[in-house]
Coordinates of C-alpha atoms in Angstrom, one line a residue:
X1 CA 43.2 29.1 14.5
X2 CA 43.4 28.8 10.6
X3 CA 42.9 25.0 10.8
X4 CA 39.3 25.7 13.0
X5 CA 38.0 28.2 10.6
X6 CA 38.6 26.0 7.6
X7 CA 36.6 23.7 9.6
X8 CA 33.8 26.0 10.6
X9 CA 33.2 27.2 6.7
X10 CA 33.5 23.2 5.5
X11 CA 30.8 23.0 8.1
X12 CA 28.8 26.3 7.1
X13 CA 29.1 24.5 3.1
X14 CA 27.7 21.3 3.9
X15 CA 24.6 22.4 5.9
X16 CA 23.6 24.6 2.8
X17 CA 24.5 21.4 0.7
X18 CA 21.6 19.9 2.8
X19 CA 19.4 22.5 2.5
X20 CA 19.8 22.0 -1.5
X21 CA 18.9 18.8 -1.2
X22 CA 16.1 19.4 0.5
X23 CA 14.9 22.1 -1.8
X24 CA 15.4 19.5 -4.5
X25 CA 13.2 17.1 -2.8
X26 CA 10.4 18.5 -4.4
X27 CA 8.4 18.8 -0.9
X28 CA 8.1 21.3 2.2
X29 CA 8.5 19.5 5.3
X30 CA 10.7 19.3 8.3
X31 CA 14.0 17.1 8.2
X32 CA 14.8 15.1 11.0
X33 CA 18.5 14.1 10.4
X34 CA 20.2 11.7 12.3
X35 CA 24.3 12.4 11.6
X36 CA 26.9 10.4 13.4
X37 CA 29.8 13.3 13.4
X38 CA 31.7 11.3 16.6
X39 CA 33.4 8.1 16.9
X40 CA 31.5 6.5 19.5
X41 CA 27.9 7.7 18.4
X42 CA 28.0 5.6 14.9
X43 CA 25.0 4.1 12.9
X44 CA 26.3 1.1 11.9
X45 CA 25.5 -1.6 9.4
X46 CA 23.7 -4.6 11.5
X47 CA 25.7 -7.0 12.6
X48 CA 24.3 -9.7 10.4
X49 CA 25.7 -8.1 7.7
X50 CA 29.4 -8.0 8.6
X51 CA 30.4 -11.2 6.9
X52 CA 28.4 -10.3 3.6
X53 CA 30.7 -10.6 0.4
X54 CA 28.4 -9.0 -1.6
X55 CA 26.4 -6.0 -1.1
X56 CA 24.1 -5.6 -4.3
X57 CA 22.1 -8.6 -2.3
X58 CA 21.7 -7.7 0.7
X59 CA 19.0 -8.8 2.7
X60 CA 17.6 -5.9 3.4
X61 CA 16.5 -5.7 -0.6
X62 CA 12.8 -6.3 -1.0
X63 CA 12.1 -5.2 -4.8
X64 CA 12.0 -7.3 -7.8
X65 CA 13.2 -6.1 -11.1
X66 CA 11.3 -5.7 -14.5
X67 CA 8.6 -8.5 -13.4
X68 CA 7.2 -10.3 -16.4
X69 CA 4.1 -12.1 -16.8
X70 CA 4.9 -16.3 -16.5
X71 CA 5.5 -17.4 -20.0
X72 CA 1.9 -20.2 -19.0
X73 CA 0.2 -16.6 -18.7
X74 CA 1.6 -15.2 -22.2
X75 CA 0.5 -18.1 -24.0
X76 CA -3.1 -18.1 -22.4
X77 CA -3.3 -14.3 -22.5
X78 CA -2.1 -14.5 -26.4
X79 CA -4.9 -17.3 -26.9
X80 CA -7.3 -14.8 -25.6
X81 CA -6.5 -11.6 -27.1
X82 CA -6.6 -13.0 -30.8
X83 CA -9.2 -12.8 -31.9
X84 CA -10.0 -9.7 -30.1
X85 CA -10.1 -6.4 -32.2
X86 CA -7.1 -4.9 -30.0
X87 CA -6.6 -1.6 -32.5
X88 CA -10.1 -0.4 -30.8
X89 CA -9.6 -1.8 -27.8
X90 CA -6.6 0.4 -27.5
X91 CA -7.6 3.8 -26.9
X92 CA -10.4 2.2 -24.9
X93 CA -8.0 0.7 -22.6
X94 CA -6.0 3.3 -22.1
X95 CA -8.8 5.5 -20.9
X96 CA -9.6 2.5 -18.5
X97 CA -6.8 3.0 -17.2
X98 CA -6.6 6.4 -16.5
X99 CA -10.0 6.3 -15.2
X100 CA -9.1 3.9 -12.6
X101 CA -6.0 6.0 -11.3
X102 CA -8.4 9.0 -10.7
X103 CA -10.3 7.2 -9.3
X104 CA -11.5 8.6 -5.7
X105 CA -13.8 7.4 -2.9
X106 CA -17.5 7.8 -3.2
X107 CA -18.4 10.7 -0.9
X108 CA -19.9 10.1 2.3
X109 CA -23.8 11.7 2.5
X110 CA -22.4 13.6 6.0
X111 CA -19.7 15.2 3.9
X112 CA -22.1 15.7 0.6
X113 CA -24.3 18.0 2.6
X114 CA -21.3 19.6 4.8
X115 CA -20.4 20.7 1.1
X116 CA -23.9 22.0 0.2
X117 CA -24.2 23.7 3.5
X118 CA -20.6 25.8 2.5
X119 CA -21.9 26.5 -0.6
X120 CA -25.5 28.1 0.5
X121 CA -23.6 30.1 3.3
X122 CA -21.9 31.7 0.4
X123 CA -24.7 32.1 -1.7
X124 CA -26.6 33.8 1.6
X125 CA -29.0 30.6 1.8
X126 CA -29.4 29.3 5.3
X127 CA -30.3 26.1 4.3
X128 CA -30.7 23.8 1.1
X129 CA -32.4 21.1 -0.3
X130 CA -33.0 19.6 -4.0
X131 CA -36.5 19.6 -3.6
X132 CA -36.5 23.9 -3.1
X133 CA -35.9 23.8 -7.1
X134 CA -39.6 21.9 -7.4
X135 CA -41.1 24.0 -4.4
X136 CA -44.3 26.7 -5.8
X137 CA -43.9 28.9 -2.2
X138 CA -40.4 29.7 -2.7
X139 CA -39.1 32.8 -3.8
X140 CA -38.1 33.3 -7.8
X141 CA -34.5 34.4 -6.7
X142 CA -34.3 32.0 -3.8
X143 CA -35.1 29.4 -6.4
X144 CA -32.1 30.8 -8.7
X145 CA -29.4 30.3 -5.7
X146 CA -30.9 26.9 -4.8
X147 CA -30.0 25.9 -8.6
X148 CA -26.5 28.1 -8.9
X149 CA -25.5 26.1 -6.1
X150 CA -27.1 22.4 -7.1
X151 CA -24.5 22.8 -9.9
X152 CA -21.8 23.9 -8.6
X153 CA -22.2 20.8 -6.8
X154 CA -22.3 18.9 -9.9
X155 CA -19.7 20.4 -11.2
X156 CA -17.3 20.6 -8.3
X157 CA -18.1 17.2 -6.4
X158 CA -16.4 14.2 -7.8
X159 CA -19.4 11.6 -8.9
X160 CA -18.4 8.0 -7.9
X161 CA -20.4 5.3 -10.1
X162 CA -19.3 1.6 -10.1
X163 CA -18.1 0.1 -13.1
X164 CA -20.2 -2.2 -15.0
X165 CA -17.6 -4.8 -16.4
X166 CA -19.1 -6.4 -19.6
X167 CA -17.7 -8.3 -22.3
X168 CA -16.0 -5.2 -23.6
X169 CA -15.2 -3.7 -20.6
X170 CA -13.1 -6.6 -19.0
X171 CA -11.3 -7.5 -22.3
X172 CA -10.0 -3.1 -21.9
X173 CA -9.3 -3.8 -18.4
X174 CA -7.3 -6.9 -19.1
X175 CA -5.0 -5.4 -21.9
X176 CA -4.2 -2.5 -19.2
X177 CA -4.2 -4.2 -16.1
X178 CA -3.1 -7.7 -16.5
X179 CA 0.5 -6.5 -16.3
X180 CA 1.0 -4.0 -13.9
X181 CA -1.6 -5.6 -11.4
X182 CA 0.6 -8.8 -11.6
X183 CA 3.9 -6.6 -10.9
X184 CA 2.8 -5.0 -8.1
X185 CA 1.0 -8.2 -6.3
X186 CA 4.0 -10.2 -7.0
X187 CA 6.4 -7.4 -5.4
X188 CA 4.5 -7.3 -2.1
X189 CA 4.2 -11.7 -2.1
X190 CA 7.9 -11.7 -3.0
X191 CA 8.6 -9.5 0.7
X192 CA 6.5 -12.0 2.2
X193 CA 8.0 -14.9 0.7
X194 CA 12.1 -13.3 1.7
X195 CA 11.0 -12.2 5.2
X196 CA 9.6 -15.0 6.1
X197 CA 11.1 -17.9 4.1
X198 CA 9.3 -20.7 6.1
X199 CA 5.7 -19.6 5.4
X200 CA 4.3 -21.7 3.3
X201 CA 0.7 -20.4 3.0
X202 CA -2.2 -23.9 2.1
X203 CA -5.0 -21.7 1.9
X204 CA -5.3 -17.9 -0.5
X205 CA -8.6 -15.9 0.0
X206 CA -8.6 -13.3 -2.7
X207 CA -11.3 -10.1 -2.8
X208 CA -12.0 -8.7 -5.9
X209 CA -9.9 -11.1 -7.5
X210 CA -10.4 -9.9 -11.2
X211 CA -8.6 -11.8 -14.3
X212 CA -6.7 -13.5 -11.2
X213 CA -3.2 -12.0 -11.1
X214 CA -3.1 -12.4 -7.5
X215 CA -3.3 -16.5 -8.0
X216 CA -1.0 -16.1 -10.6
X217 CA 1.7 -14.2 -8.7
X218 CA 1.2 -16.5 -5.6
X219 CA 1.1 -19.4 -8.1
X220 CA 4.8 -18.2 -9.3
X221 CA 6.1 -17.4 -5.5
X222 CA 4.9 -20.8 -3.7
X223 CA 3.3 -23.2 -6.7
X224 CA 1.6 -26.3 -5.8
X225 CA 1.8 -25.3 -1.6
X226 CA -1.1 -23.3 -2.0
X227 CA -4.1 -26.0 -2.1
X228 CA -7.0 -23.9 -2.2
X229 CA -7.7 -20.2 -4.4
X230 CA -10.6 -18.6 -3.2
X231 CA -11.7 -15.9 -5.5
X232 CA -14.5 -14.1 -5.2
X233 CA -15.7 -11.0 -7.7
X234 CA -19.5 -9.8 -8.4
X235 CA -18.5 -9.5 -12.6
X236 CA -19.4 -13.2 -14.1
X237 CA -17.3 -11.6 -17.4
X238 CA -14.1 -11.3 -14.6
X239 CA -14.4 -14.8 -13.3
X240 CA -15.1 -16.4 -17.2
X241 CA -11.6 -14.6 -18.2
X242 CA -9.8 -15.7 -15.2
X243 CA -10.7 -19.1 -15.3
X244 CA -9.9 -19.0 -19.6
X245 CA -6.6 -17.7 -18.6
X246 CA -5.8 -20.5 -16.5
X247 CA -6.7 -23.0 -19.0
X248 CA -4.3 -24.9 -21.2
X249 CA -5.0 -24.9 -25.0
X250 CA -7.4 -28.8 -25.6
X251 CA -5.7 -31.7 -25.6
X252 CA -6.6 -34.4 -28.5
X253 CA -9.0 -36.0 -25.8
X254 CA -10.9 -32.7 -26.0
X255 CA -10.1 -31.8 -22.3
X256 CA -8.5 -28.6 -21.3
X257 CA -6.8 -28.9 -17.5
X258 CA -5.8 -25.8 -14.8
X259 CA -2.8 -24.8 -15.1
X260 CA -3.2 -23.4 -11.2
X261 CA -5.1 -26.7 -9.2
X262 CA -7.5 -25.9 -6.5
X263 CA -8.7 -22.6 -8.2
X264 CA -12.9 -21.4 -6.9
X265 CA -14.8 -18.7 -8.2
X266 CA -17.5 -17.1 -6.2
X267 CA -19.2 -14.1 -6.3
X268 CA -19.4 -13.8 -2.5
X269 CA -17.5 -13.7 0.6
X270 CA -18.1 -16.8 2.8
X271 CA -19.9 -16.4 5.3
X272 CA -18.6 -19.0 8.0
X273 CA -16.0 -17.9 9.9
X274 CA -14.4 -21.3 11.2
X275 CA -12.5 -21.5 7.8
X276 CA -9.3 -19.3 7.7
X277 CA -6.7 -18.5 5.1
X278 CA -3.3 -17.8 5.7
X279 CA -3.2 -14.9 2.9
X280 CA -5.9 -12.8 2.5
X281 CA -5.7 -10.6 -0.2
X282 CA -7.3 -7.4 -1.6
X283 CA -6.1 -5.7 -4.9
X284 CA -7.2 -2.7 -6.4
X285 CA -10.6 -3.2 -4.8
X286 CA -11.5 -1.5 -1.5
X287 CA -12.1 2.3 -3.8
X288 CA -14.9 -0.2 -5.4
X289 CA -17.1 -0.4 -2.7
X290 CA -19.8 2.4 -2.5
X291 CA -19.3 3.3 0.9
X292 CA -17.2 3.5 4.2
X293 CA -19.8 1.2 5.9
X294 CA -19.2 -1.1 2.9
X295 CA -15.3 -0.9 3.2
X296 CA -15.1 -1.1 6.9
X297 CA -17.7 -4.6 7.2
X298 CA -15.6 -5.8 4.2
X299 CA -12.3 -5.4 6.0
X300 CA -13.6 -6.9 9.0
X301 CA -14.7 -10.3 7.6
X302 CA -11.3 -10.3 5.7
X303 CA -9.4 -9.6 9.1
X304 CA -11.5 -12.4 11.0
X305 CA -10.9 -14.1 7.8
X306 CA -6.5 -14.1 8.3
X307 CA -4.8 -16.3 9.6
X308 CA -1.6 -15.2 8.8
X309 CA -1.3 -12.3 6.7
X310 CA -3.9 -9.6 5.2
X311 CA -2.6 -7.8 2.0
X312 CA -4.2 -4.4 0.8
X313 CA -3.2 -2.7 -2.4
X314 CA -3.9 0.2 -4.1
X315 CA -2.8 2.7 -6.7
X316 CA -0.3 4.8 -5.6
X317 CA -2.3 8.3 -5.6
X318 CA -3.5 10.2 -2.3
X319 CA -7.0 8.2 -2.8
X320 CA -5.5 5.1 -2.6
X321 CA -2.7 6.2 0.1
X322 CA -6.0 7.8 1.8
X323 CA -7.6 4.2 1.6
X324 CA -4.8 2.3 2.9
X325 CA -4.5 4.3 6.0
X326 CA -8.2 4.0 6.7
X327 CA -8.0 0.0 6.6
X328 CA -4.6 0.6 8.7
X329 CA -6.7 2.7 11.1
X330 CA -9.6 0.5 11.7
X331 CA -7.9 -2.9 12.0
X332 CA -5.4 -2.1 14.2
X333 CA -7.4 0.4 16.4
X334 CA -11.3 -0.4 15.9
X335 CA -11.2 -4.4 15.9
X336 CA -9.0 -4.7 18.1
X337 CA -11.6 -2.7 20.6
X338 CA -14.0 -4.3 19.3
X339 CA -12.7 -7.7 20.0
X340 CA -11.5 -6.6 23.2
X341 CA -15.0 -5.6 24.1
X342 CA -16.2 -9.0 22.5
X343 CA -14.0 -11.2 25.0
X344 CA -15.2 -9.3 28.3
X345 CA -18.6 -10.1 27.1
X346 CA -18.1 -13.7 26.9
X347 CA -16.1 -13.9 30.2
X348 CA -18.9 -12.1 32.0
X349 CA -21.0 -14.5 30.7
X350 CA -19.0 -17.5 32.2
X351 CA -20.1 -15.8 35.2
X352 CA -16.4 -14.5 35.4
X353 CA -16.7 -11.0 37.7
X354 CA -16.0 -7.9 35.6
X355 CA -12.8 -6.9 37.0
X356 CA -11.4 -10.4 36.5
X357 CA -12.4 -10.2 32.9
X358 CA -10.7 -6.7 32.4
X359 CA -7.7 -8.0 33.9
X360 CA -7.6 -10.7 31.4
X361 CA -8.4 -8.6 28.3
X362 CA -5.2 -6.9 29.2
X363 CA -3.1 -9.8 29.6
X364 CA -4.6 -10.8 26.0
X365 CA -4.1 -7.9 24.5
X366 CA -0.7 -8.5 23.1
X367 CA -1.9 -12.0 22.9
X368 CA -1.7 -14.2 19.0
X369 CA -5.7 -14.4 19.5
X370 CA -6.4 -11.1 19.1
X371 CA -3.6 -8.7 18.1
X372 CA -2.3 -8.2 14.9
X373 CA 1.0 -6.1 13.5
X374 CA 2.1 -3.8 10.5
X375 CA 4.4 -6.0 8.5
X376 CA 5.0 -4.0 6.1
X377 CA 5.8 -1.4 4.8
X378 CA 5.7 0.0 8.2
X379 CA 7.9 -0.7 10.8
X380 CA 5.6 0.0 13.4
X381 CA 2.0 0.5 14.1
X382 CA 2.1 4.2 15.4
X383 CA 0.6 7.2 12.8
X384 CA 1.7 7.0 9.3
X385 CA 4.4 10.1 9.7
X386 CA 3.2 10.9 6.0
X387 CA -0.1 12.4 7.5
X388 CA 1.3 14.8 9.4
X389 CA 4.6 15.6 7.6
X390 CA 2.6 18.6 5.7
X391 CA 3.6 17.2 2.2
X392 CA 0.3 16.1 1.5
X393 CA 2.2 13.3 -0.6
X394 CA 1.1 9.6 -0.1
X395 CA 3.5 6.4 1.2
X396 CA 4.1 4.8 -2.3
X397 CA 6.0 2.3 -4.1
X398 CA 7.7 1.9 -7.6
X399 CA 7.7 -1.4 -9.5
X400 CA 9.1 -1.8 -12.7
X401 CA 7.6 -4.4 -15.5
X402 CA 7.0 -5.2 -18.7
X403 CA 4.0 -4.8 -20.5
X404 CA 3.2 -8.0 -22.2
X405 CA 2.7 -6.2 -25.8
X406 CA 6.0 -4.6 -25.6
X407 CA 8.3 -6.9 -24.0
X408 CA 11.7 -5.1 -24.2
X409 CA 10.0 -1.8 -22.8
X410 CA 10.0 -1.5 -19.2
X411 CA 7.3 0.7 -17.4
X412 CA 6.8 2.0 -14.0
X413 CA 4.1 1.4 -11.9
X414 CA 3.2 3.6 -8.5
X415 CA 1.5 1.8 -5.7
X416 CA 0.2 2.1 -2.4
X417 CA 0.0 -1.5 0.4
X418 CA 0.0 -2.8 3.8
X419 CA 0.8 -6.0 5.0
X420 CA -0.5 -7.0 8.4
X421 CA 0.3 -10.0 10.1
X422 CA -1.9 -11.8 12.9
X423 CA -0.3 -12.0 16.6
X424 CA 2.7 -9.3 18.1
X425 CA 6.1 -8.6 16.5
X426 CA 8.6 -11.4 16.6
X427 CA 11.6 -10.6 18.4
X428 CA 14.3 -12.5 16.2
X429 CA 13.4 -10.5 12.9
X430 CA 16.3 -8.7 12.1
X431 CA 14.4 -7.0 9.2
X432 CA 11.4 -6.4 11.6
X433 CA 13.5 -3.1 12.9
X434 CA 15.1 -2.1 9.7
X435 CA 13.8 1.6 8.2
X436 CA 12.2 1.7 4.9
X437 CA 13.3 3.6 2.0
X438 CA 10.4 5.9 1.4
X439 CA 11.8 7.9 -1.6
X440 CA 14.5 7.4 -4.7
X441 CA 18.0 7.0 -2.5
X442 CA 20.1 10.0 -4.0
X443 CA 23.9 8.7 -4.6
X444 CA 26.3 11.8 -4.2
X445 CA 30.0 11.9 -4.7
X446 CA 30.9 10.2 -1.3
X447 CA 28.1 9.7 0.0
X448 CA 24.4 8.6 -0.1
X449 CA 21.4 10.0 1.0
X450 CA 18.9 7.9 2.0
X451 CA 14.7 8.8 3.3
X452 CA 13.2 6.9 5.6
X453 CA 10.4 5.3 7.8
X454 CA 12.0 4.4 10.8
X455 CA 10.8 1.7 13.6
X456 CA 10.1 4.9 16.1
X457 CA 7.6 5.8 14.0
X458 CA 9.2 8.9 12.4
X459 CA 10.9 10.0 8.8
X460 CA 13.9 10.5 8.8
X461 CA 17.5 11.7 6.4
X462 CA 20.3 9.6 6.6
X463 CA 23.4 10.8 5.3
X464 CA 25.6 7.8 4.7
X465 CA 29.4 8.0 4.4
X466 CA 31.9 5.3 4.0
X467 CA 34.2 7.4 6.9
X468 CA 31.5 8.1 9.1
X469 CA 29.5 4.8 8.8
X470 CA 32.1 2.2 7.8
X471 CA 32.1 0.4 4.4
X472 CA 29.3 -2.1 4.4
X473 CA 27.0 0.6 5.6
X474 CA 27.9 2.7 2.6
X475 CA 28.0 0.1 0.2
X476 CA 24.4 -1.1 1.3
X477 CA 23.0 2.5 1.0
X478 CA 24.4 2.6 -2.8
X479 CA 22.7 -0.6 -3.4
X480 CA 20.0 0.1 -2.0
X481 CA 16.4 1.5 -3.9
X482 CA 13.0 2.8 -3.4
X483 CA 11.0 0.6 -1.6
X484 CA 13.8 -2.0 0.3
X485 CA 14.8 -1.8 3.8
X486 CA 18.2 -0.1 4.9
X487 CA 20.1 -3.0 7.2
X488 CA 20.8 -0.6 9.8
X489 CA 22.4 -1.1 13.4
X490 CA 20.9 2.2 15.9
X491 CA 21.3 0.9 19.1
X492 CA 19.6 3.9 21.3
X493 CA 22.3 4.4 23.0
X494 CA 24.9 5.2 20.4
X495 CA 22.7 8.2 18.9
X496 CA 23.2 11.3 19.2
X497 CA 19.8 13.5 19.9
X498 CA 18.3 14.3 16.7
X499 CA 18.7 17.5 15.0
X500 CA 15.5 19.5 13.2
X501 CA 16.1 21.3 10.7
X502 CA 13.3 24.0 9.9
X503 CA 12.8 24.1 6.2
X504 CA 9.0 25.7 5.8
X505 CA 8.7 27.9 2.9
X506 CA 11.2 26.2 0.8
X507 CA 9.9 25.0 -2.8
X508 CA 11.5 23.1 -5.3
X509 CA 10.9 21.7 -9.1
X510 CA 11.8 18.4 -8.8
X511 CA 13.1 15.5 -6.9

């Protein structure tokens, strides 16, 4: 009897352990835990794993440490900056830099006058219009709430303008960007380049490519495989850096060559769609287009675009978390309607009856010609749990890297991505069904707790013991970070139902 109630309070302490650690978290949402408290209901390390000998590689580890810029890059970005007055280019840069992280999309007209309408209804107007100020029939006080709410709009709605990159301007944007850009693009390649080690991608389209960083971190993965470098940015200034910085210093003949072959600068998409690319890329531009309409006909050519792989990324606030998931939305739910749509179309009009033709679209839906996946960092294409898990905190990353100015210091950079991959999930990836860490992993005296996106679609709290979960499993969780994928075994029918645990209405400082 003694023996069972030491058991029963050992029990009582560790569930208010976890509800510590969830008070530490630093969010208010509802923990799904998965626990395996019996024998035969174990979550296991994979069974690839079994015969690792080391566990501080293990496949399941997708980040790169401290990326630095190529030493070709240092010497061309060096050659650039010197004669540049960099002391007043500092403070300008830095405020570059904080503009673009608060950055936020351009409202929508709809929702401009949604917010008008709110404000008037407050004010006791029934409706509004900028024009009311200039109006000789209205009323003198009617007029005064028709102004008190025109700036409250001003003051209160967030003004997107696009940035005009001059001379200046790109020269601010490359001391502050050039580095962190490259770390981030070069993490998300380098997940590619593991997962999928016999991809070897001929053709790069990138959008709003910049000072280039996304040729340079592809340059670095896959070097002279890639043939063709397809960049395309409105700036002129952007493309005249870029191409400088991939420019040896003259030779004696007078001749300076590429350093990365087969590089093209336009300033458009192009418009035929016969030519694919096998990576398409878009970095830190979809929040610089001026409109939804603009984003979503922009991701459509770049989808139709792919052959292999599409790459969005953004900065890892809720703008750029938002942005993501509305590229996630409409590629994997709108085109792949409308291309559904498009195909019935066409078979009706090879005289095809219409049933027939729906028949077909359903075989083809799960078909290489018109499906496409979540490769990462998704394990699935159903909701992003992070919308709905009442946190109001985005799906971001941490890369570390080190600023090209101050070489031994190493700074952190927060990002947002998604990696889609033409045709359906393949079967033999053993990473395709791993969960992704979503959050730090937090290492505890015996044992390890890990956050995660799992392949059902759901977050979830692992808590990971060496007696529980056998040694590799705890020895991966340990070596495991923000960001990689947890090398975890689950078959369905070794796990026990999961537990909720309500934890509404608990706050916390800090994670």
């Amino acid at each position: 009897m003694a023996a069972s109630m030491d058991s029963m309070f050992r029990l009582l302490a560790g569930k208010r352990k976890m509800h510590r650690i969830v008070l530490r978290s630093g969010v208010i949402m509802n923990v799904k835990r998965w626990l395996a408290t019996v024998a035969n209901y174990q979550t296991t390390v994979d069974n690839s794993l079994t015969e690792l000998k080391t566990f501080r590689k293990h496949p399941g580890i997708m980040r790169t440490k401290n990326v630095k810029l190529p030493d070709a890059l240092l010497q061309t970005l060096n050659r650039y900056l010197a004669d540049k007055p960099m002391k007043q280019l500092a403070p300008r840069a830095k405020a570059l830099s904080n503009y673009l992280w608060s950055r936020q999309l351009p409202l929508e007209e709809a929702q401009l006058r949604a917010k008008a309408q709110e404000y008037a209804q407050l004010q006791g107007v029934e409706d509004i219009d900028e024009d009311m100020l200039h109006s000789q029939d209205l009323p003198k006080d009617h007029k005064k709430k028709v102004a008190s709410i025109m700036n409250k709009l001003r003051r209160h709605i967030y003004h997107w303008q696009p940035i005009r990159f001059d001379e200046t301007t790109v020269c601010a944007y490359t001391m502050s960007r050039i580095a962190p850009n490259y770390a981030t693009i070069y993490r998300v390649l380098h997940e590619i380049k593991k997962r999928v080690p016999d991809f070897s991608p001929e053709a790069l389209l990138d959008f709003g490519s910049g000072i280039g960083t996304v040729s340079w971190a592809a340059h670095a993965l896959w070097g002279n495989t890639i043939k063709e470098f397809y960049c395309v940015d409105t700036s002129r200034e952007m493309h005249d850096v870029a191409e400088a910085l991939m420019k040896e210093r003259q030779t004696e003949d007078g001749e300076s060559r590429n350093i990365i072959k087969g590089v093209y600068f336009r300033h458009f998409l192009p418009m035929s769609l016969q030519k694919k690319y096998d990576l398409t890329i878009s970095a830190y531009s979809l929040l610089e287009l001026p409109s939804r309409t603009d984003r979503l006909n922009t991701l459509r050519t770049l989808w139709r675009k792919t052959d292999q792989f599409l790459i969005l990324i953004e900065c890892g606030t809720n703008e750029g978390y938002k942005t993501i998931m509305e590229a996630r939305d409409f590629i994997l739910n709108d085109i792949q309607k409308e291309e559904e749509r498009n195909l019935l179309k066409r078979r009706v009009a090879e005289g095809v009856t219409r049933e027939v033709a729906r028949e077909e679209v359903g075989l083809v839906e799960h078909s290489t010609t018109l499906a496409g996946h979540v490769f990462a960092p998704c394990q699935h294409d159903q909701d992003c749990p992070r919308i709905t898990d009442s946190s109001k905190t985005p799906c971001n990353f941490e890369q570390d890297f080190h600023h090209f100015s101050k070489r031994e210091e190493i700074i952190k950079e927060r990002f947002s991505y998604l990696v889609l991959r033409k045709g359906p999930r393949i079967s033999g990836d053993d990473t395709g069904h791993w969960p992704r860490i979503v959050r730090p992993v937090l290492p505890r005296s015996r044992h390890v707790i890990c956050r995660l996106c799992c392949s059902n679609g759901q977050l979830e709290e692992a808590v990971i013991t060496r007696a529980k979960h056998g040694r590799e499993l705890y020895r991966c969780a340990r070596y495991s970070a923000w960001g990689d994928l947890l090398p975890i075994c689950r078959p369905q029918e070794n796990v026990l139902p999961e537990q909720q645990t309500d934890t509404e209405g608990l706050h916390s400082d800090s994670d």
